[in-house]
XYZ file of N, CA and C in Angstrom:
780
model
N -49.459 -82.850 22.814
C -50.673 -82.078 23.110
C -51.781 -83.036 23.521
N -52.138 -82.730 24.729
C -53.179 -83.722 25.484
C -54.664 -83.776 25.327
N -55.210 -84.096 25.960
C -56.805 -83.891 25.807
C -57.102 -82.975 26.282
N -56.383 -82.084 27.511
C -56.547 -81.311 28.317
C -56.481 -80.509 27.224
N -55.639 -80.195 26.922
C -55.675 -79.038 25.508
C -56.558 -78.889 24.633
N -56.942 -79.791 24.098
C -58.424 -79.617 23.425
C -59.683 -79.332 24.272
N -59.807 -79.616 25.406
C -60.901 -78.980 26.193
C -60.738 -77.912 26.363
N -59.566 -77.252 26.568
C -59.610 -75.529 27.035
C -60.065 -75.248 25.624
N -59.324 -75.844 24.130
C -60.047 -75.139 22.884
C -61.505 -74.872 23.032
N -62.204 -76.312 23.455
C -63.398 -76.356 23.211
C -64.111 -74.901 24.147
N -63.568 -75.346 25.456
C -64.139 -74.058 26.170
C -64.183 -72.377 25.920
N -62.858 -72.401 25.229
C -62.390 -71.295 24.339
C -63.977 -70.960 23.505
N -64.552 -72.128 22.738
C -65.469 -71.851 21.872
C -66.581 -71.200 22.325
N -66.752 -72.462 23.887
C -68.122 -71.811 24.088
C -68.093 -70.167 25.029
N -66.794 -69.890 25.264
C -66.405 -68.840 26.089
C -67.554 -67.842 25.076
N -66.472 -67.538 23.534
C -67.414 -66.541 22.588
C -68.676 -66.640 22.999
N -69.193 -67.843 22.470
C -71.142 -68.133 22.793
C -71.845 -67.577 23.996
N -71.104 -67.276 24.801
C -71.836 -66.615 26.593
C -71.518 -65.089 26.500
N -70.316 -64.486 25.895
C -70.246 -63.484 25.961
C -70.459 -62.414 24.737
N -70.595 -63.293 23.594
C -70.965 -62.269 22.430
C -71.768 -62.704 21.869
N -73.236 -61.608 21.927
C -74.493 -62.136 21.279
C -74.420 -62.058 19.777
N -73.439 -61.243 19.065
C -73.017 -61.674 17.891
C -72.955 -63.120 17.134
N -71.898 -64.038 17.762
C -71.785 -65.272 17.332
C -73.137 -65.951 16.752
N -72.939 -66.420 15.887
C -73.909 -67.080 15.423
C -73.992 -68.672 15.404
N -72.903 -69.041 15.168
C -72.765 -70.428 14.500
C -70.828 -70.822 15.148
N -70.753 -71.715 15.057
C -69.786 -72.574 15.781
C -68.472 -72.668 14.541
N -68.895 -72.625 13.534
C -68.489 -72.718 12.218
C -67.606 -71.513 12.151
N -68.765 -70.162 12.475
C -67.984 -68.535 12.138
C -67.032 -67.946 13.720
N -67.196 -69.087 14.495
C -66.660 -68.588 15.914
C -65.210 -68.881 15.063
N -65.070 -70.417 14.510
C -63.552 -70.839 14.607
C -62.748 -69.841 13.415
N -64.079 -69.518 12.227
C -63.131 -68.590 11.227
C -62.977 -67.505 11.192
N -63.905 -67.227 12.340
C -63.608 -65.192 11.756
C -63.471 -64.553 13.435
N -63.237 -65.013 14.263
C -62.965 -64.445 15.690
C -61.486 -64.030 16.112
N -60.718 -63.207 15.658
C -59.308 -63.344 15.688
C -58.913 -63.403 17.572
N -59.527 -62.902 18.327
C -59.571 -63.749 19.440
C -59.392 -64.723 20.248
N -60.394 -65.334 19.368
C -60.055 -67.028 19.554
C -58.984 -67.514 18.664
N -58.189 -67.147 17.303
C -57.043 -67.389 17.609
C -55.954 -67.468 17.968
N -55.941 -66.352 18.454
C -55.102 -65.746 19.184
C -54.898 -66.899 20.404
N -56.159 -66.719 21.099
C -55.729 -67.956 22.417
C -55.194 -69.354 21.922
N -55.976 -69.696 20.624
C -55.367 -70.957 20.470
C -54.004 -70.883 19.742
N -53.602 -69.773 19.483
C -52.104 -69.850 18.877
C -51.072 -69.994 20.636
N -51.374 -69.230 21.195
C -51.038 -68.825 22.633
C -51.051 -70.635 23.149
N -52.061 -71.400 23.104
C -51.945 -72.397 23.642
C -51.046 -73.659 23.138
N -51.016 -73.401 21.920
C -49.930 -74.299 20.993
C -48.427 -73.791 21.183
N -47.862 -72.313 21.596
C -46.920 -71.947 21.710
C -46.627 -72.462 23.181
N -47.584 -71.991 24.111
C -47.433 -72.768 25.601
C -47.024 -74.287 25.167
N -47.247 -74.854 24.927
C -47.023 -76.351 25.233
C -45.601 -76.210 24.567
N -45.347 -75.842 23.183
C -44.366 -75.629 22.620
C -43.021 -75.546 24.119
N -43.426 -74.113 24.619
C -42.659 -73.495 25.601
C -42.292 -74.745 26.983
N -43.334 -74.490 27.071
C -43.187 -75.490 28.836
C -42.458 -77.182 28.512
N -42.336 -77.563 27.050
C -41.787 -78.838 26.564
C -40.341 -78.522 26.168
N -39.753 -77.555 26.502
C -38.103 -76.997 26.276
C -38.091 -76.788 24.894
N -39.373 -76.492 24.216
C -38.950 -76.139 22.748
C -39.350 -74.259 23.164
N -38.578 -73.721 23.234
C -38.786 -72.315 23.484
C -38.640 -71.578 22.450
N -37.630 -71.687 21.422
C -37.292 -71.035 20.588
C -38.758 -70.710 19.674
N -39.335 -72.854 19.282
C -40.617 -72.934 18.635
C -41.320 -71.956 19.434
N -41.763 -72.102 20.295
C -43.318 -71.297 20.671
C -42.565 -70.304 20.592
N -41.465 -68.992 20.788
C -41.863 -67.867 20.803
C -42.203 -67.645 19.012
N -41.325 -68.518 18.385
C -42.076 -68.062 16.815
C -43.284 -68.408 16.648
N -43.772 -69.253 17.158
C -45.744 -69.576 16.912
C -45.872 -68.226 17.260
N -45.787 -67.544 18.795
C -46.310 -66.184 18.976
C -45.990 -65.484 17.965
N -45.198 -65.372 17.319
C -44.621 -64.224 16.899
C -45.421 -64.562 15.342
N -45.778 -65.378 15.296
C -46.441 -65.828 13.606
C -47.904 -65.206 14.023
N -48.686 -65.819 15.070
C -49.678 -65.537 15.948
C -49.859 -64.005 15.969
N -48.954 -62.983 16.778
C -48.880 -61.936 16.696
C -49.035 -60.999 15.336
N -48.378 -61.571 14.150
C -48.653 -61.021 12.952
C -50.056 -61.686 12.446
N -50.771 -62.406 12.681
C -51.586 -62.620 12.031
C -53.551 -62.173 12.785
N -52.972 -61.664 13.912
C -53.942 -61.342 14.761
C -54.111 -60.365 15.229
N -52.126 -59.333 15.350
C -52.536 -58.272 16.045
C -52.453 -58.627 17.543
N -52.729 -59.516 18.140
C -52.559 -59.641 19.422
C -50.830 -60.599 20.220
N -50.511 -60.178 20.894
C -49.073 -60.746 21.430
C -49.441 -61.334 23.237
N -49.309 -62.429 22.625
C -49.608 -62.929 24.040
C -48.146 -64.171 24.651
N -47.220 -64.059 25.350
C -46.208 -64.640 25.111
C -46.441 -66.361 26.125
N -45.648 -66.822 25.108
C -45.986 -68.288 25.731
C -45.368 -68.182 26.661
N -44.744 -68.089 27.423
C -44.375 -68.292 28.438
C -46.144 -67.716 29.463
N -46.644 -67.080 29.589
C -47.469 -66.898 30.650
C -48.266 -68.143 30.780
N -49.241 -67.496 31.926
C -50.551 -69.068 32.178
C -51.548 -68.465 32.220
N -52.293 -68.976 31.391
C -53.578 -68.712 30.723
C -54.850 -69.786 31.669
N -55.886 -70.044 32.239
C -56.943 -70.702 32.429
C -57.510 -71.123 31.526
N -58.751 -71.582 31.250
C -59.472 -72.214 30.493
C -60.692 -70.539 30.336
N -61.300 -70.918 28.697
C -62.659 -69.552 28.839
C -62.108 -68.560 28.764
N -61.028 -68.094 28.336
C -60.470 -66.662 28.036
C -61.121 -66.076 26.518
N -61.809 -65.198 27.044
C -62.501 -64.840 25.819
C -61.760 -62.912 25.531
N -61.017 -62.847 24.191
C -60.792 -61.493 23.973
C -61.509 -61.388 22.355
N -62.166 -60.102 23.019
C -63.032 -59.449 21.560
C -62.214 -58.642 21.338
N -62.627 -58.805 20.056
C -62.042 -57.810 18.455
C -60.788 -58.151 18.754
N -60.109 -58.289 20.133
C -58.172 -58.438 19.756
C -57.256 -57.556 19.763
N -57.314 -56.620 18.395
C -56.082 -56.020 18.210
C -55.637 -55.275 19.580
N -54.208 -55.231 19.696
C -53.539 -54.515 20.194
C -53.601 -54.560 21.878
N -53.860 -56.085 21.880
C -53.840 -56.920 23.624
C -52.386 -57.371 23.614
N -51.933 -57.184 24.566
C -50.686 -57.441 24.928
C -50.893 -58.100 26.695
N -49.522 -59.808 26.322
C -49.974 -59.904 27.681
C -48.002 -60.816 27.805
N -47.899 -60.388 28.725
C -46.248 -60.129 29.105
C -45.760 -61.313 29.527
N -44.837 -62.298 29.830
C -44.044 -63.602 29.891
C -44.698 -64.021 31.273
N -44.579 -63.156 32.418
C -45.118 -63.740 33.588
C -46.653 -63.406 34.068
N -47.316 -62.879 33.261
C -48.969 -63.153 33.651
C -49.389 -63.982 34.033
N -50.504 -64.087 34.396
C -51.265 -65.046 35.018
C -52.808 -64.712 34.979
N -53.618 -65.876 34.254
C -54.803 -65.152 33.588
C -55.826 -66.509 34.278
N -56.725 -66.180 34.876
C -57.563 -67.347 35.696
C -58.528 -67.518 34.530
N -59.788 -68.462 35.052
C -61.078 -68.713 34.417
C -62.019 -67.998 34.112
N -62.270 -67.969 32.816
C -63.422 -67.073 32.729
C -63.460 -65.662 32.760
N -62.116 -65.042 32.134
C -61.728 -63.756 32.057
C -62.152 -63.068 30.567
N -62.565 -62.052 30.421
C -63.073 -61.303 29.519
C -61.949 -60.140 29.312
N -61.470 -59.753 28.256
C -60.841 -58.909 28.146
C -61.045 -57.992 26.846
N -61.143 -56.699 26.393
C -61.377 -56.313 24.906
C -60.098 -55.440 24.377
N -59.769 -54.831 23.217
C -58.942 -54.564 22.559
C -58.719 -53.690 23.134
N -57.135 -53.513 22.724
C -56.350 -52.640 23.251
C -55.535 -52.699 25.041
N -55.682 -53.868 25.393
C -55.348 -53.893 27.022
C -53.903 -54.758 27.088
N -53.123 -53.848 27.864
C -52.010 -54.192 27.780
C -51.796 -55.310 29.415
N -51.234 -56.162 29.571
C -50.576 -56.715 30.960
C -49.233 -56.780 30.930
N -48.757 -55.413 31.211
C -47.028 -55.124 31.446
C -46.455 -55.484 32.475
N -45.315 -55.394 32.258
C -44.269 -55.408 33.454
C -43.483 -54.526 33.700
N -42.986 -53.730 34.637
C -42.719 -52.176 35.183
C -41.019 -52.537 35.505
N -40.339 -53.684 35.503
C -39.175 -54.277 35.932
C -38.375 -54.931 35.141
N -37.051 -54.298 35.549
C -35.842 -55.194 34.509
C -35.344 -56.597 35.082
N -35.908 -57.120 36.038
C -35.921 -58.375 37.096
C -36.710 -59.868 36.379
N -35.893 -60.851 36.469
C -36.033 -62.044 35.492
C -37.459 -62.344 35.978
N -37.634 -62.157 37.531
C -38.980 -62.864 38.216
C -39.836 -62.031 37.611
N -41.280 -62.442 38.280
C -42.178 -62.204 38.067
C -42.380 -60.978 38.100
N -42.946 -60.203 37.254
C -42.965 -58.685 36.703
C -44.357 -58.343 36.030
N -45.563 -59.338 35.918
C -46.511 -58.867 35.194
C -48.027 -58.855 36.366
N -48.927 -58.901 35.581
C -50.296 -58.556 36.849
C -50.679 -60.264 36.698
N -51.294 -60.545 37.889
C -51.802 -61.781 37.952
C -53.582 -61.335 37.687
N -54.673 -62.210 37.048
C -55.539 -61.293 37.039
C -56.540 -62.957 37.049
N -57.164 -62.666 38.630
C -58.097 -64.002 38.899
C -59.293 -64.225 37.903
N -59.887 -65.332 38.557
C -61.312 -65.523 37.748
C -62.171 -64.761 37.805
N -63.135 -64.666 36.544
C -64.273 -63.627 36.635
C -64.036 -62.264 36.483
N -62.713 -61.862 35.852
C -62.105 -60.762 36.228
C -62.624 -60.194 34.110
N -63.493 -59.015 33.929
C -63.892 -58.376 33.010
C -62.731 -56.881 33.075
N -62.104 -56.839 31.626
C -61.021 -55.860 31.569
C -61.360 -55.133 30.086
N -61.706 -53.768 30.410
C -62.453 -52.888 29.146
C -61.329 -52.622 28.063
N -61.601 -51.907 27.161
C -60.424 -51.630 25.999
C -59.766 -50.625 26.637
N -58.520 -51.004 25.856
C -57.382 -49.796 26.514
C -57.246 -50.058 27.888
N -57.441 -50.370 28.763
C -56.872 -50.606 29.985
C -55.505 -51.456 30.023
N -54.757 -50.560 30.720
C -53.355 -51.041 31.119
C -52.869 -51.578 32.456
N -52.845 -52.670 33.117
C -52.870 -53.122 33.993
C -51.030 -53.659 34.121
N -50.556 -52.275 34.727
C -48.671 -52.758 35.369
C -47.928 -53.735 36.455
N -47.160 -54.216 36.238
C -46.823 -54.277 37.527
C -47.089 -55.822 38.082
N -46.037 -56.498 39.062
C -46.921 -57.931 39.418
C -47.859 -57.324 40.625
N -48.540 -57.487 40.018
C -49.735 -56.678 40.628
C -51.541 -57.918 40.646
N -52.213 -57.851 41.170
C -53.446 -58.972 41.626
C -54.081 -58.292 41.475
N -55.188 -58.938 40.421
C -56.587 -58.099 39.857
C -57.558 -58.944 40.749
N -58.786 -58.855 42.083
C -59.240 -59.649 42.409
C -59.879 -60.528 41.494
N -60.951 -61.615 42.277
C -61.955 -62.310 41.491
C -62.970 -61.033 41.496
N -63.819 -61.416 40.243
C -64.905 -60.737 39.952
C -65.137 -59.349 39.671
N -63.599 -58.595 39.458
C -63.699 -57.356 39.543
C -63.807 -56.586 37.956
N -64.056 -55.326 37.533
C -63.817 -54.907 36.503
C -63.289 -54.047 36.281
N -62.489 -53.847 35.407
C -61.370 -52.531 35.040
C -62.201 -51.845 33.642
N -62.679 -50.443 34.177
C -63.309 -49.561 33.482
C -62.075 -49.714 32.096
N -62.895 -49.031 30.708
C -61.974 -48.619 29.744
C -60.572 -47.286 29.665
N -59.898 -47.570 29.227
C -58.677 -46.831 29.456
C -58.046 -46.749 31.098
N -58.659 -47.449 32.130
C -57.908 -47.424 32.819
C -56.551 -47.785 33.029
N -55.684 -47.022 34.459
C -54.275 -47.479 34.146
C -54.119 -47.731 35.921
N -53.938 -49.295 36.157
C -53.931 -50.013 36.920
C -52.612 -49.951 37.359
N -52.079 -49.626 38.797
C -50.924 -49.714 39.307
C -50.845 -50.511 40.748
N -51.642 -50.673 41.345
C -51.823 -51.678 42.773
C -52.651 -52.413 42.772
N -52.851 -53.426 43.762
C -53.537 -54.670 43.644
C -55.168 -54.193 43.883
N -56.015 -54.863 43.737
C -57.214 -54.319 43.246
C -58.347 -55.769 44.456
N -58.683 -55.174 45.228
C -59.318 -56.462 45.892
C -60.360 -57.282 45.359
N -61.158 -58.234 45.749
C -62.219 -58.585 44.831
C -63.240 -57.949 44.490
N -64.354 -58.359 43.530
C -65.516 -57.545 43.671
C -65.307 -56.018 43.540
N -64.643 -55.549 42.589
C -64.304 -53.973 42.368
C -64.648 -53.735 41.372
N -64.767 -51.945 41.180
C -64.145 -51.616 39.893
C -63.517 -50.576 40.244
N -62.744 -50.595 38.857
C -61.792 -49.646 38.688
C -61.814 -48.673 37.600
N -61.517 -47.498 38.245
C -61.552 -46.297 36.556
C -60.790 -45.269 36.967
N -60.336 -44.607 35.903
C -59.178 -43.487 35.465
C -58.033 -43.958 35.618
N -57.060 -42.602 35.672
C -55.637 -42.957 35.859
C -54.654 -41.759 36.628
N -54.113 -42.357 37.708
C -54.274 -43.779 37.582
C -55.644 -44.282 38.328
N -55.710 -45.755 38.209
C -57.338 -46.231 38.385
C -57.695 -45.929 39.817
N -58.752 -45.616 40.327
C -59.717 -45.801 41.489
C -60.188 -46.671 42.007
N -59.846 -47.366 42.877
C -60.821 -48.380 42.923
C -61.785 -48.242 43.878
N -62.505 -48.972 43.544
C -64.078 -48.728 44.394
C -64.605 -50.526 44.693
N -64.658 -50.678 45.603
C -65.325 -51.785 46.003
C -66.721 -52.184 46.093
N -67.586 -53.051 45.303
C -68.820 -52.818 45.353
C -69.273 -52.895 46.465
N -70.538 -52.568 47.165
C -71.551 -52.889 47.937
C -72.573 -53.504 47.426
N -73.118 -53.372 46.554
C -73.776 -54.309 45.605
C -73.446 -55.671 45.291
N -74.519 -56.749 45.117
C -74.213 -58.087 44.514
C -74.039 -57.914 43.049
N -73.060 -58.551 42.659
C -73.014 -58.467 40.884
C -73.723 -59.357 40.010
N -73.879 -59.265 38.947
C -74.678 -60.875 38.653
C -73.572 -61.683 38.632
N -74.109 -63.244 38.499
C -73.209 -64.160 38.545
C -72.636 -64.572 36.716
N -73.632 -63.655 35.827
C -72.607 -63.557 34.442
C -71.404 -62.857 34.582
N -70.300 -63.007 33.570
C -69.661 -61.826 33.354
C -70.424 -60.704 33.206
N -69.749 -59.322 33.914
C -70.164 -58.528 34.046
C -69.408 -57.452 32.879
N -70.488 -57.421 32.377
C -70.366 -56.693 31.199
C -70.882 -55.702 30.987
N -71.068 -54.788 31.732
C -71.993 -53.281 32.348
C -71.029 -52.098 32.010
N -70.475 -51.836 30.836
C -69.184 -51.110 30.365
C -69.760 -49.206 30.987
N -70.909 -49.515 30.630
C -71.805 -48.225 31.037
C -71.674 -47.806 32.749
N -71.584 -48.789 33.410
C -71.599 -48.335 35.054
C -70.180 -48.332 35.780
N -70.067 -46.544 35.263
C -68.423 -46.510 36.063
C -68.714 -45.290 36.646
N -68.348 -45.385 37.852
C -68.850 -44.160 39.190
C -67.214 -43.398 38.592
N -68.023 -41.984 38.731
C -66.884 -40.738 38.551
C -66.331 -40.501 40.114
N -65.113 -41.464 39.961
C -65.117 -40.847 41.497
C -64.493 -39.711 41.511
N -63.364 -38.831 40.923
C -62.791 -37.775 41.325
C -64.075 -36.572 41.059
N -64.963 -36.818 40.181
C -66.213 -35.640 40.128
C -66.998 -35.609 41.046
N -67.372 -36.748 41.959
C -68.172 -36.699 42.714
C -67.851 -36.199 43.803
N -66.376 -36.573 44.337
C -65.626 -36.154 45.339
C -65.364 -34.344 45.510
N -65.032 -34.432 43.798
C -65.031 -32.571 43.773
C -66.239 -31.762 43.999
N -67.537 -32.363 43.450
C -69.069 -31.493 43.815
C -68.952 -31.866 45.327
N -68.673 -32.780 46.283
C -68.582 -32.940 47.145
C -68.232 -31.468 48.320
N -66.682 -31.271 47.271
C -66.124 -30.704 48.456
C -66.368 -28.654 47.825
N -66.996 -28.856 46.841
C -67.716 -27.696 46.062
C -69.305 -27.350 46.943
N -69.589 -28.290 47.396
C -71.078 -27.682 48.243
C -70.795 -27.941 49.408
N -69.468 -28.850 50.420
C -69.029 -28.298 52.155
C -68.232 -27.033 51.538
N -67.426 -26.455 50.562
C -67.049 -25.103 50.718
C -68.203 -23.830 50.744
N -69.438 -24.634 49.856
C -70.144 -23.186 49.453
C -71.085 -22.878 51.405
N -70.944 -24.519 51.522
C -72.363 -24.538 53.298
C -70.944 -23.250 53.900
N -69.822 -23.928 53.885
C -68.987 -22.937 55.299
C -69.020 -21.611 54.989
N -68.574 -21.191 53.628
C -68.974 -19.534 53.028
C -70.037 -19.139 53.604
N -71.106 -20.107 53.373
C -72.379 -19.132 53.533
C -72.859 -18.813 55.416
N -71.929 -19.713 56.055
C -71.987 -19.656 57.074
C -70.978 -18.544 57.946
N -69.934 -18.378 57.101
C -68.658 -17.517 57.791
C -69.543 -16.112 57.459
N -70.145 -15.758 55.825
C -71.038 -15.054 55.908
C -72.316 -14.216 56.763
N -72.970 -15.379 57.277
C -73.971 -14.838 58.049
C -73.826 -14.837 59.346
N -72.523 -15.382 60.181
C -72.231 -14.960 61.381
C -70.874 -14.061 61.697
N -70.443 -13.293 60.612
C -68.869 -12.931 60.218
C -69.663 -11.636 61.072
N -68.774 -11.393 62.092
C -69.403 -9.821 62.361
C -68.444 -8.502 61.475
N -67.554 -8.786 60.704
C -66.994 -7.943 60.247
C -67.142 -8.197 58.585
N -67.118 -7.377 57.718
C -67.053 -7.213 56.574
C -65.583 -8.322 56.214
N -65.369 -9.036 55.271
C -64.492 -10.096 55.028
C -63.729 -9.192 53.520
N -61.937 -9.013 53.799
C -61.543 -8.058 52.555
C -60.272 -8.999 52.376
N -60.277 -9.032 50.712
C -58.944 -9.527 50.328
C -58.007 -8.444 49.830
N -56.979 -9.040 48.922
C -55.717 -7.853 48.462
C -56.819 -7.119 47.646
N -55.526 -5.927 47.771
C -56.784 -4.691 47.076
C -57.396 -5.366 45.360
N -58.567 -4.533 45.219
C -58.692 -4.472 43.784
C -59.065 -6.931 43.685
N -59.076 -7.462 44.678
C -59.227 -9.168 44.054
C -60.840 -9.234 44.597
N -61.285 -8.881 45.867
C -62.265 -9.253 46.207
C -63.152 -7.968 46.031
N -64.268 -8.267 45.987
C -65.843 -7.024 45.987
C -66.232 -7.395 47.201
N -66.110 -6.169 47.921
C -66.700 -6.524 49.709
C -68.162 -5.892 49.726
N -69.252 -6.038 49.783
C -70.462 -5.995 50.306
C -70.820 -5.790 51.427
N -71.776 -4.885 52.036
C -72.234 -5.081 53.437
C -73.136 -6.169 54.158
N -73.027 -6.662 55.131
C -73.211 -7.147 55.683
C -75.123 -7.532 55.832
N -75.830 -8.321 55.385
C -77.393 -8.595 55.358
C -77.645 -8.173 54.325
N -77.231 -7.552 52.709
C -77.810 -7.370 51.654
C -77.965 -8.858 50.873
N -78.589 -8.813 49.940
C -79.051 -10.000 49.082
C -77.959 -10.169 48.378
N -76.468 -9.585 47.938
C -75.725 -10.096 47.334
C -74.713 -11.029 48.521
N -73.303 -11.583 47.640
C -72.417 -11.576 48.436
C -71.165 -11.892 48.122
N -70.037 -12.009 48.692
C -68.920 -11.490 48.214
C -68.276 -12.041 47.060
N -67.831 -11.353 46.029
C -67.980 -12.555 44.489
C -66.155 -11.887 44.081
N -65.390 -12.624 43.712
C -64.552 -12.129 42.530
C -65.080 -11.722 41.675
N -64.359 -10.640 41.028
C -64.572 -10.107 39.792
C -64.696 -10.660 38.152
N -63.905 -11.870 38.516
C -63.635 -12.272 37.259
C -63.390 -13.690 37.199
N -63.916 -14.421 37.926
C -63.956 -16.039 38.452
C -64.887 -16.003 39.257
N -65.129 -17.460 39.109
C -66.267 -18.244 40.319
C -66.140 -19.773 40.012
N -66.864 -20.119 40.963
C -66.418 -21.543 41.660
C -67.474 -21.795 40.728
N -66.965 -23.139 40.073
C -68.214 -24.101 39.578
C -69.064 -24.869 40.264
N -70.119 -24.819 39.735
C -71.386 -25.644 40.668
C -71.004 -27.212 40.673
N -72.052 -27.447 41.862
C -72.302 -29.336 41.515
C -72.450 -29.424 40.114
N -71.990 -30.526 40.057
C -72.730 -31.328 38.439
C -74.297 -31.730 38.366
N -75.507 -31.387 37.260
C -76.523 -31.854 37.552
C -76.920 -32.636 36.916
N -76.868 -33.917 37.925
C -77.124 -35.107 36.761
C -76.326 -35.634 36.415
N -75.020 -35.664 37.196
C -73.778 -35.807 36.415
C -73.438 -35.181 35.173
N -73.688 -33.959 34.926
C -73.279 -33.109 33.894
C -72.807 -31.870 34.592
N -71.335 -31.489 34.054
C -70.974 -30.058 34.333
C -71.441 -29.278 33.283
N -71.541 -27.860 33.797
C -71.728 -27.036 33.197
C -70.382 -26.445 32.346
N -70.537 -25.749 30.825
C -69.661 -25.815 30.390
C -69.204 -24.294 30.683
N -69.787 -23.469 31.246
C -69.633 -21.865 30.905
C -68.490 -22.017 32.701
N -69.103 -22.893 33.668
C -68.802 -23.034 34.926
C -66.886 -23.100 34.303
N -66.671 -23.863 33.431
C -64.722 -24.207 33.191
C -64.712 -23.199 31.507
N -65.569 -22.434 31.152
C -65.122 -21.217 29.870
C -64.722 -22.077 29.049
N -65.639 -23.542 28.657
C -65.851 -23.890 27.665
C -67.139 -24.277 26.936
């Protein structure tokens, strides 16, 4: 174990210090962050691994794994500055690939979708912030700088400068500059399938209201589904027993709009 190895520890340390205003002291980073041991069990099993002692490092993981909750297998490649909060229940698969300065929080899995010896897991560049519960499949490329909303479920490569949300995930490419911290903005995740739906909820209501006021004939469905109205009164043609939900206001639906 080289010097090189003790610098990624060290960086490991100050990783916590930039990203959790919690930390206090240098002292409580090394004893109570299961995080950070996690990486440094991960890094003692790596060397273990890549030195033909394989058998050793997968039991460091596997000692590692029971004592942290987190399974990170030596065999992958880790960067320097990998910072995971709280831990439990991160999973990261034999052929990953984890760059500089990656943020990740509990619960995020990096699987592999293949019974194939090669490479089978997500590669996930620098600068790359990954929320809890997000599942990222597949050898699959997370750009630089991008972020994977919480619970997302990641199945294609993701370009730089993104984010991503739902499932499976969306991605959206910023137009915006990001800051040059980790981006840690867990709060700013664009709804894209809601927005898309009020979208296509007010071009249906413009064309109605338009087939409406130039329809020269009264408009009739199967008997007994539609209420037909005449033509220039203040109502207009409604089902009986449904209606289309409005835009969202404010990004809030209405609950009576889905009869809850």
């Amino acid at each position: 174990m080289g010097i090189s190895l003790f610098q990624k520890m060290k960086g490991d340390i100050q990783a916590v210090f930039e990203r959790d205003p919690a930390a206090r002291s240098t002292l409580e980073v090394i004893l109570c962050y299961p995080g950070l041991h996690a990486v440094w069990g991960y890094r003692v099993a790596h060397w273990l691994w890549t030195h033909h002692f394989k058998l050793l490092g997968r039991l460091v993981s596997h000692l590692v794994r029971g004592w942290t909750g987190v399974e990170i297998h030596p065999g992958a490649k880790i960067c320097s500055n990998l910072f995971i909060d709280h831990g439990m229940g991160v999973v990261i698969g034999e052929t990953a690939e984890i760059g500089c300065n990656v943020t990740m929080y509990h619960g995020v899995t990096l699987g592999g979708v293949s019974l194939n010896k090669g490479k089978r897991h997500p590669t996930i560049q620098d600068n790359v912030v990954i929320g809890a519960g997000a599942k990222i499949l597949g050898a699959i490329t997370i750009g630089e700088g991008s972020r994977i909303g919480a619970n997302a479920v990641v199945v294609k490569d993701v370009p730089p400068n993104s984010v991503v949300v739902g499932v499976p995930g969306q991605v959206v490419v910023r137009s915006q500059p990001r800051p040059a911290a980790p981006d840690l903005n867990h709060d700013k995740l664009p709804d894209t399938i809601g927005t898309t739906l009020a979208a296509v909820i007010s071009r249906l209501e413009e064309l109605e209201s338009k087939i409406e006021k130039y329809s020269a004939q009264p408009m009739y469905g199967r008997q007994g589904e539609w209420i037909v109205v005449e033509q220039g009164t203040e109502n207009h043609r409604s089902h009986p027993h449904q209606k289309l939900p409005h835009a969202p206001d404010h990004g809030l639906w209405r609950g009576e709009d889905f009869m809850i």
